[in-house]
Amino acid sequence: MIAVFRPALAPLLLGFALAAASHPALVRLLTRGGARPLAAERLLDLALNHLMLAGTGFLVVALLGLGLGIAATRPAFASLRPAIDTLAAFAQAVPPVVVVALALPILGFGGPPTLLALLAYGIMPVLRGIVGAIETVPAEARSAAEAIGFKEIQILLGVELPLAVPGIFETLRTAFILSVSVAAVGALAGAPTLGTPIVAGLQNQNLAAMLQGTLATAALAFLGDGLLQVVGGRIERR
């Protein structure tokens, strides 16, 4: 059990430290009382909304990326792989701010345009990470499974995916961090996230609010990364 938590200890401790540093009392000390920080209750509400939005986007990107990644590595869909790669690369080439701005007239304010930006910006690294993880599975393992009569779906579920777990979780860690960072852009579309005090701070020259939003966003990213490391470590040990 201790071995499972050891790799995650650094990001978890850093996440807790950043979360503590975003407390109004400490922010006042860091900014020497130059501006009023957000109340702890308001910051917590924004953090929960931010986490819900980022988590939803992360799940959508993870599921879609996993599905497309599996399809891209199947012989039956090999001809579609260039098109899948091109589409994913094009989606990430558009900055999240632009995606949010273009989606506003159609999807309105709040979460929907932010989720679209999360999907567009996160799909390529997840897709490529999943494909890379599956392709690192030794050909000998597949050949051995075929030799004992495994069907294609059995090879995928019983051989390829279990052996690709380390690479898949590395990819998911990256995807979660991207989701947390991009979700802050949702504040531009009126979504109540930890980007809200950053945007308001820029408008009002409120360094305390900007610092709070930045510290809290980084804290969510590190805490989520640490928890994913714990989950991934436990799965690998089974």
C-alpha positions as a Markdown table, in Angstrom:
| # | Residue | x | y | z |
|---|---|---|---|---|
| 1 | Met | 0.0 | 0.0 | 0.0 |
| 2 | Ile | 2.8 | 2.4 | 0.9 |
| 3 | Ala | 4.5 | 1.7 | -2.5 |
| 4 | Val | 1.3 | 2.7 | -4.3 |
| 5 | Phe | 1.2 | 6.1 | -2.5 |
| 6 | Arg | 4.9 | 6.9 | -2.8 |
| 7 | Pro | 4.9 | 8.2 | -6.4 |
| 8 | Ala | 1.8 | 10.3 | -5.7 |
| 9 | Leu | 3.1 | 11.8 | -2.5 |
| 10 | Ala | 4.9 | 14.8 | -4.2 |
| 11 | Pro | 1.9 | 16.0 | -6.3 |
| 12 | Leu | -0.5 | 15.5 | -3.4 |
| 13 | Leu | 1.6 | 17.4 | -1.0 |
| 14 | Leu | 2.2 | 20.2 | -3.5 |
| 15 | Gly | -1.5 | 20.3 | -4.2 |
| 16 | Phe | -2.4 | 20.6 | -0.5 |
| 17 | Ala | 0.2 | 23.3 | -0.1 |
| 18 | Leu | -1.1 | 25.3 | -3.1 |
| 19 | Ala | -4.7 | 25.0 | -1.8 |
| 20 | Ala | -3.6 | 26.3 | 1.6 |
| 21 | Ala | -1.7 | 29.1 | 0.0 |
| 22 | Ser | -4.9 | 30.2 | -1.8 |
| 23 | His | -6.7 | 30.8 | 1.5 |
| 24 | Pro | -7.6 | 34.5 | 1.9 |
| 25 | Ala | -5.4 | 35.0 | 5.0 |
| 26 | Leu | -2.3 | 33.8 | 3.3 |
| 27 | Val | -3.1 | 35.6 | 0.1 |
| 28 | Arg | -3.3 | 38.9 | 2.1 |
| 29 | Leu | 0.2 | 38.1 | 3.4 |
| 30 | Leu | 1.6 | 37.3 | 0.0 |
| 31 | Thr | 0.1 | 40.5 | -1.6 |
| 32 | Arg | 0.8 | 42.6 | 1.5 |
| 33 | Gly | -2.9 | 43.5 | 1.9 |
| 34 | Gly | -2.9 | 45.4 | -1.4 |
| 35 | Ala | -6.3 | 44.1 | -2.6 |
| 36 | Arg | -9.2 | 42.1 | -1.2 |
| 37 | Pro | -9.1 | 38.3 | -1.9 |
| 38 | Leu | -12.2 | 36.2 | -2.3 |
| 39 | Ala | -13.8 | 34.7 | 0.7 |
| 40 | Ala | -12.9 | 31.1 | 1.4 |
| 41 | Glu | -16.5 | 30.0 | 0.9 |
| 42 | Arg | -16.7 | 31.7 | -2.5 |
| 43 | Leu | -13.4 | 30.2 | -3.6 |
| 44 | Leu | -14.6 | 26.8 | -2.6 |
| 45 | Asp | -17.8 | 27.1 | -4.6 |
| 46 | Leu | -15.8 | 28.1 | -7.7 |
| 47 | Ala | -13.4 | 25.2 | -7.1 |
| 48 | Leu | -16.3 | 22.7 | -7.0 |
| 49 | Asn | -17.8 | 24.1 | -10.1 |
| 50 | His | -14.4 | 24.1 | -11.8 |
| 51 | Leu | -13.8 | 20.5 | -10.8 |
| 52 | Met | -17.3 | 19.4 | -12.0 |
| 53 | Leu | -16.7 | 21.1 | -15.4 |
| 54 | Ala | -13.2 | 19.9 | -15.8 |
| 55 | Gly | -14.1 | 16.4 | -14.7 |
| 56 | Thr | -17.0 | 16.2 | -17.2 |
| 57 | Gly | -14.7 | 17.3 | -20.0 |
| 58 | Phe | -12.0 | 14.9 | -18.8 |
| 59 | Leu | -14.4 | 11.9 | -18.9 |
| 60 | Val | -15.7 | 12.8 | -22.3 |
| 61 | Val | -12.2 | 13.2 | -23.7 |
| 62 | Ala | -11.0 | 10.0 | -22.0 |
| 63 | Leu | -13.9 | 7.9 | -23.4 |
| 64 | Leu | -13.8 | 9.3 | -26.9 |
| 65 | Gly | -10.0 | 9.2 | -27.0 |
| 66 | Leu | -10.0 | 5.6 | -25.8 |
| 67 | Gly | -12.6 | 4.6 | -28.4 |
| 68 | Leu | -10.8 | 6.3 | -31.2 |
| 69 | Gly | -7.4 | 5.0 | -30.1 |
| 70 | Ile | -8.6 | 1.4 | -30.0 |
| 71 | Ala | -10.3 | 1.9 | -33.4 |
| 72 | Ala | -7.1 | 3.4 | -34.9 |
| 73 | Thr | -5.1 | 0.4 | -33.9 |
| 74 | Arg | -7.5 | -2.2 | -35.3 |
| 75 | Pro | -6.5 | -3.6 | -38.8 |
| 76 | Ala | -10.1 | -3.1 | -40.0 |
| 77 | Phe | -9.9 | 0.7 | -39.4 |
| 78 | Ala | -6.2 | 1.2 | -40.4 |
| 79 | Ser | -7.3 | 3.2 | -43.5 |
| 80 | Leu | -9.1 | 5.7 | -41.2 |
| 81 | Arg | -6.1 | 6.4 | -39.0 |
| 82 | Pro | -4.7 | 9.4 | -41.0 |
| 83 | Ala | -8.1 | 11.0 | -41.0 |
| 84 | Ile | -8.5 | 10.5 | -37.3 |
| 85 | Asp | -5.0 | 12.0 | -36.6 |
| 86 | Thr | -5.7 | 15.0 | -38.9 |
| 87 | Leu | -9.0 | 15.7 | -37.3 |
| 88 | Ala | -7.6 | 15.6 | -33.8 |
| 89 | Ala | -4.6 | 17.7 | -34.7 |
| 90 | Phe | -6.9 | 20.3 | -36.3 |
| 91 | Ala | -9.1 | 20.5 | -33.2 |
| 92 | Gln | -6.1 | 21.2 | -31.0 |
| 93 | Ala | -4.7 | 23.8 | -33.4 |
| 94 | Val | -7.5 | 26.1 | -32.5 |
| 95 | Pro | -6.8 | 27.9 | -29.1 |
| 96 | Pro | -9.4 | 27.2 | -26.4 |
| 97 | Val | -10.2 | 30.9 | -26.2 |
| 98 | Val | -11.1 | 31.0 | -29.9 |
| 99 | Val | -13.2 | 27.8 | -29.5 |
| 100 | Val | -15.2 | 29.4 | -26.6 |
| 101 | Ala | -15.7 | 32.7 | -28.6 |
| 102 | Leu | -16.9 | 30.9 | -31.7 |
| 103 | Ala | -19.2 | 28.6 | -29.8 |
| 104 | Leu | -20.9 | 31.4 | -27.8 |
| 105 | Pro | -23.4 | 32.5 | -30.4 |
| 106 | Ile | -24.5 | 28.8 | -30.9 |
| 107 | Leu | -24.2 | 27.2 | -27.5 |
| 108 | Gly | -24.7 | 30.3 | -25.3 |
| 109 | Phe | -22.9 | 31.2 | -22.1 |
| 110 | Gly | -21.7 | 28.9 | -19.4 |
| 111 | Gly | -20.6 | 25.3 | -19.5 |
| 112 | Pro | -21.4 | 24.1 | -23.1 |
| 113 | Pro | -18.8 | 26.2 | -24.9 |
| 114 | Thr | -16.2 | 25.4 | -22.3 |
| 115 | Leu | -16.9 | 21.7 | -22.7 |
| 116 | Leu | -16.4 | 22.0 | -26.4 |
| 117 | Ala | -13.0 | 23.7 | -25.8 |
| 118 | Leu | -12.0 | 20.9 | -23.4 |
| 119 | Leu | -12.9 | 18.3 | -26.1 |
| 120 | Ala | -11.1 | 20.1 | -28.9 |
| 121 | Tyr | -7.9 | 20.7 | -26.9 |
| 122 | Gly | -7.8 | 17.4 | -25.2 |
| 123 | Ile | -8.6 | 14.8 | -27.8 |
| 124 | Met | -5.3 | 14.8 | -29.7 |
| 125 | Pro | -3.0 | 14.1 | -26.8 |
| 126 | Val | -5.3 | 11.4 | -25.4 |
| 127 | Leu | -5.8 | 9.8 | -28.8 |
| 128 | Arg | -2.0 | 9.7 | -29.5 |
| 129 | Gly | -1.3 | 8.5 | -26.0 |
| 130 | Ile | -3.7 | 5.7 | -26.2 |
| 131 | Val | -2.5 | 4.6 | -29.6 |
| 132 | Gly | 1.1 | 4.7 | -28.4 |
| 133 | Ala | 0.3 | 2.7 | -25.3 |
| 134 | Ile | -1.4 | 0.0 | -27.3 |
| 135 | Glu | 1.3 | -0.1 | -29.9 |
| 136 | Thr | 4.0 | -0.7 | -27.2 |
| 137 | Val | 2.4 | -4.1 | -26.4 |
| 138 | Pro | 4.9 | -6.7 | -27.6 |
| 139 | Ala | 4.0 | -8.5 | -30.8 |
| 140 | Glu | 4.9 | -11.7 | -29.1 |
| 141 | Ala | 2.1 | -11.3 | -26.6 |
| 142 | Arg | -0.5 | -10.9 | -29.4 |
| 143 | Ser | 1.0 | -13.9 | -31.3 |
| 144 | Ala | 0.9 | -16.1 | -28.2 |
| 145 | Ala | -2.8 | -15.1 | -27.6 |
| 146 | Glu | -3.6 | -15.9 | -31.2 |
| 147 | Ala | -1.8 | -19.3 | -31.0 |
| 148 | Ile | -4.1 | -20.4 | -28.1 |
| 149 | Gly | -7.2 | -19.4 | -30.0 |
| 150 | Phe | -8.0 | -16.0 | -28.6 |
| 151 | Lys | -10.4 | -13.9 | -30.8 |
| 152 | Glu | -9.6 | -10.2 | -31.7 |
| 153 | Ile | -11.8 | -8.9 | -28.9 |
| 154 | Gln | -10.3 | -11.3 | -26.4 |
| 155 | Ile | -6.8 | -10.2 | -27.4 |
| 156 | Leu | -7.8 | -6.6 | -26.9 |
| 157 | Leu | -9.4 | -7.0 | -23.5 |
| 158 | Gly | -7.2 | -9.7 | -22.1 |
| 159 | Val | -3.8 | -8.9 | -23.5 |
| 160 | Glu | -3.4 | -5.4 | -25.1 |
| 161 | Leu | -5.3 | -3.2 | -22.7 |
| 162 | Pro | -4.0 | -4.8 | -19.5 |
| 163 | Leu | -0.4 | -4.5 | -20.8 |
| 164 | Ala | -1.1 | -0.9 | -22.0 |
| 165 | Val | -2.4 | 0.3 | -18.6 |
| 166 | Pro | 0.8 | 2.2 | -17.5 |
| 167 | Gly | 0.8 | 4.2 | -20.8 |
| 168 | Ile | -2.9 | 4.8 | -20.7 |
| 169 | Phe | -2.8 | 6.2 | -17.1 |
| 170 | Glu | 0.1 | 8.4 | -18.1 |
| 171 | Thr | -2.1 | 9.7 | -20.9 |
| 172 | Leu | -5.0 | 10.2 | -18.6 |
| 173 | Arg | -2.9 | 12.2 | -16.1 |
| 174 | Thr | -1.9 | 14.6 | -18.9 |
| 175 | Ala | -5.5 | 14.8 | -20.0 |
| 176 | Phe | -6.8 | 15.7 | -16.5 |
| 177 | Ile | -4.2 | 18.5 | -16.1 |
| 178 | Leu | -5.2 | 19.9 | -19.5 |
| 179 | Ser | -8.8 | 19.8 | -18.5 |
| 180 | Val | -8.2 | 21.6 | -15.3 |
| 181 | Ser | -6.2 | 24.3 | -17.0 |
| 182 | Val | -8.5 | 24.8 | -20.0 |
| 183 | Ala | -11.6 | 24.9 | -17.8 |
| 184 | Ala | -10.4 | 28.2 | -16.4 |
| 185 | Val | -11.0 | 29.7 | -19.8 |
| 186 | Gly | -14.7 | 29.0 | -19.2 |
| 187 | Ala | -14.8 | 32.2 | -17.1 |
| 188 | Leu | -14.7 | 34.1 | -20.4 |
| 189 | Ala | -18.0 | 32.5 | -21.3 |
| 190 | Gly | -19.6 | 33.2 | -17.9 |
| 191 | Ala | -18.9 | 29.8 | -16.4 |
| 192 | Pro | -18.2 | 30.1 | -12.7 |
| 193 | Thr | -14.7 | 28.5 | -12.5 |
| 194 | Leu | -11.4 | 29.4 | -10.8 |
| 195 | Gly | -10.8 | 31.4 | -13.9 |
| 196 | Thr | -13.4 | 33.8 | -12.7 |
| 197 | Pro | -11.2 | 35.6 | -10.1 |
| 198 | Ile | -8.4 | 35.6 | -12.6 |
| 199 | Val | -10.5 | 37.4 | -15.2 |
| 200 | Ala | -12.0 | 39.7 | -12.7 |
| 201 | Gly | -8.6 | 40.4 | -11.2 |
| 202 | Leu | -7.2 | 41.4 | -14.6 |
| 203 | Gln | -10.1 | 43.7 | -15.2 |
| 204 | Asn | -9.9 | 45.3 | -11.8 |
| 205 | Gln | -6.1 | 45.1 | -11.2 |
| 206 | Asn | -6.8 | 42.9 | -8.2 |
| 207 | Leu | -3.6 | 40.9 | -7.7 |
| 208 | Ala | -5.1 | 39.0 | -4.8 |
| 209 | Ala | -7.9 | 37.6 | -6.8 |
| 210 | Met | -5.6 | 36.6 | -9.7 |
| 211 | Leu | -3.2 | 34.9 | -7.3 |
| 212 | Gln | -6.1 | 33.0 | -5.6 |
| 213 | Gly | -7.5 | 31.7 | -8.9 |
| 214 | Thr | -4.0 | 30.7 | -10.1 |
| 215 | Leu | -3.0 | 28.9 | -6.9 |
| 216 | Ala | -6.4 | 27.1 | -6.6 |
| 217 | Thr | -6.3 | 26.0 | -10.2 |
| 218 | Ala | -2.8 | 24.6 | -9.8 |
| 219 | Ala | -3.9 | 22.9 | -6.6 |
| 220 | Leu | -6.7 | 21.1 | -8.4 |
| 221 | Ala | -4.4 | 19.9 | -11.1 |
| 222 | Phe | -1.8 | 18.5 | -8.7 |
| 223 | Leu | -4.3 | 16.8 | -6.4 |
| 224 | Gly | -6.0 | 15.2 | -9.4 |
| 225 | Asp | -2.7 | 14.1 | -10.8 |
| 226 | Gly | -1.8 | 12.5 | -7.5 |
| 227 | Leu | -5.1 | 10.7 | -7.2 |
| 228 | Leu | -4.8 | 9.3 | -10.7 |
| 229 | Gln | -1.3 | 8.0 | -9.9 |
| 230 | Val | -2.7 | 6.2 | -6.8 |
| 231 | Val | -5.5 | 4.7 | -8.9 |
| 232 | Gly | -3.2 | 3.7 | -11.7 |
| 233 | Gly | -0.7 | 2.2 | -9.2 |
| 234 | Arg | -3.4 | 0.0 | -7.6 |
| 235 | Ile | -4.7 | -1.2 | -10.9 |
| 236 | Glu | -1.2 | -2.1 | -12.1 |
| 237 | Arg | -0.6 | -4.2 | -9.0 |
| 238 | Arg | -3.7 | -6.3 | -9.4 |
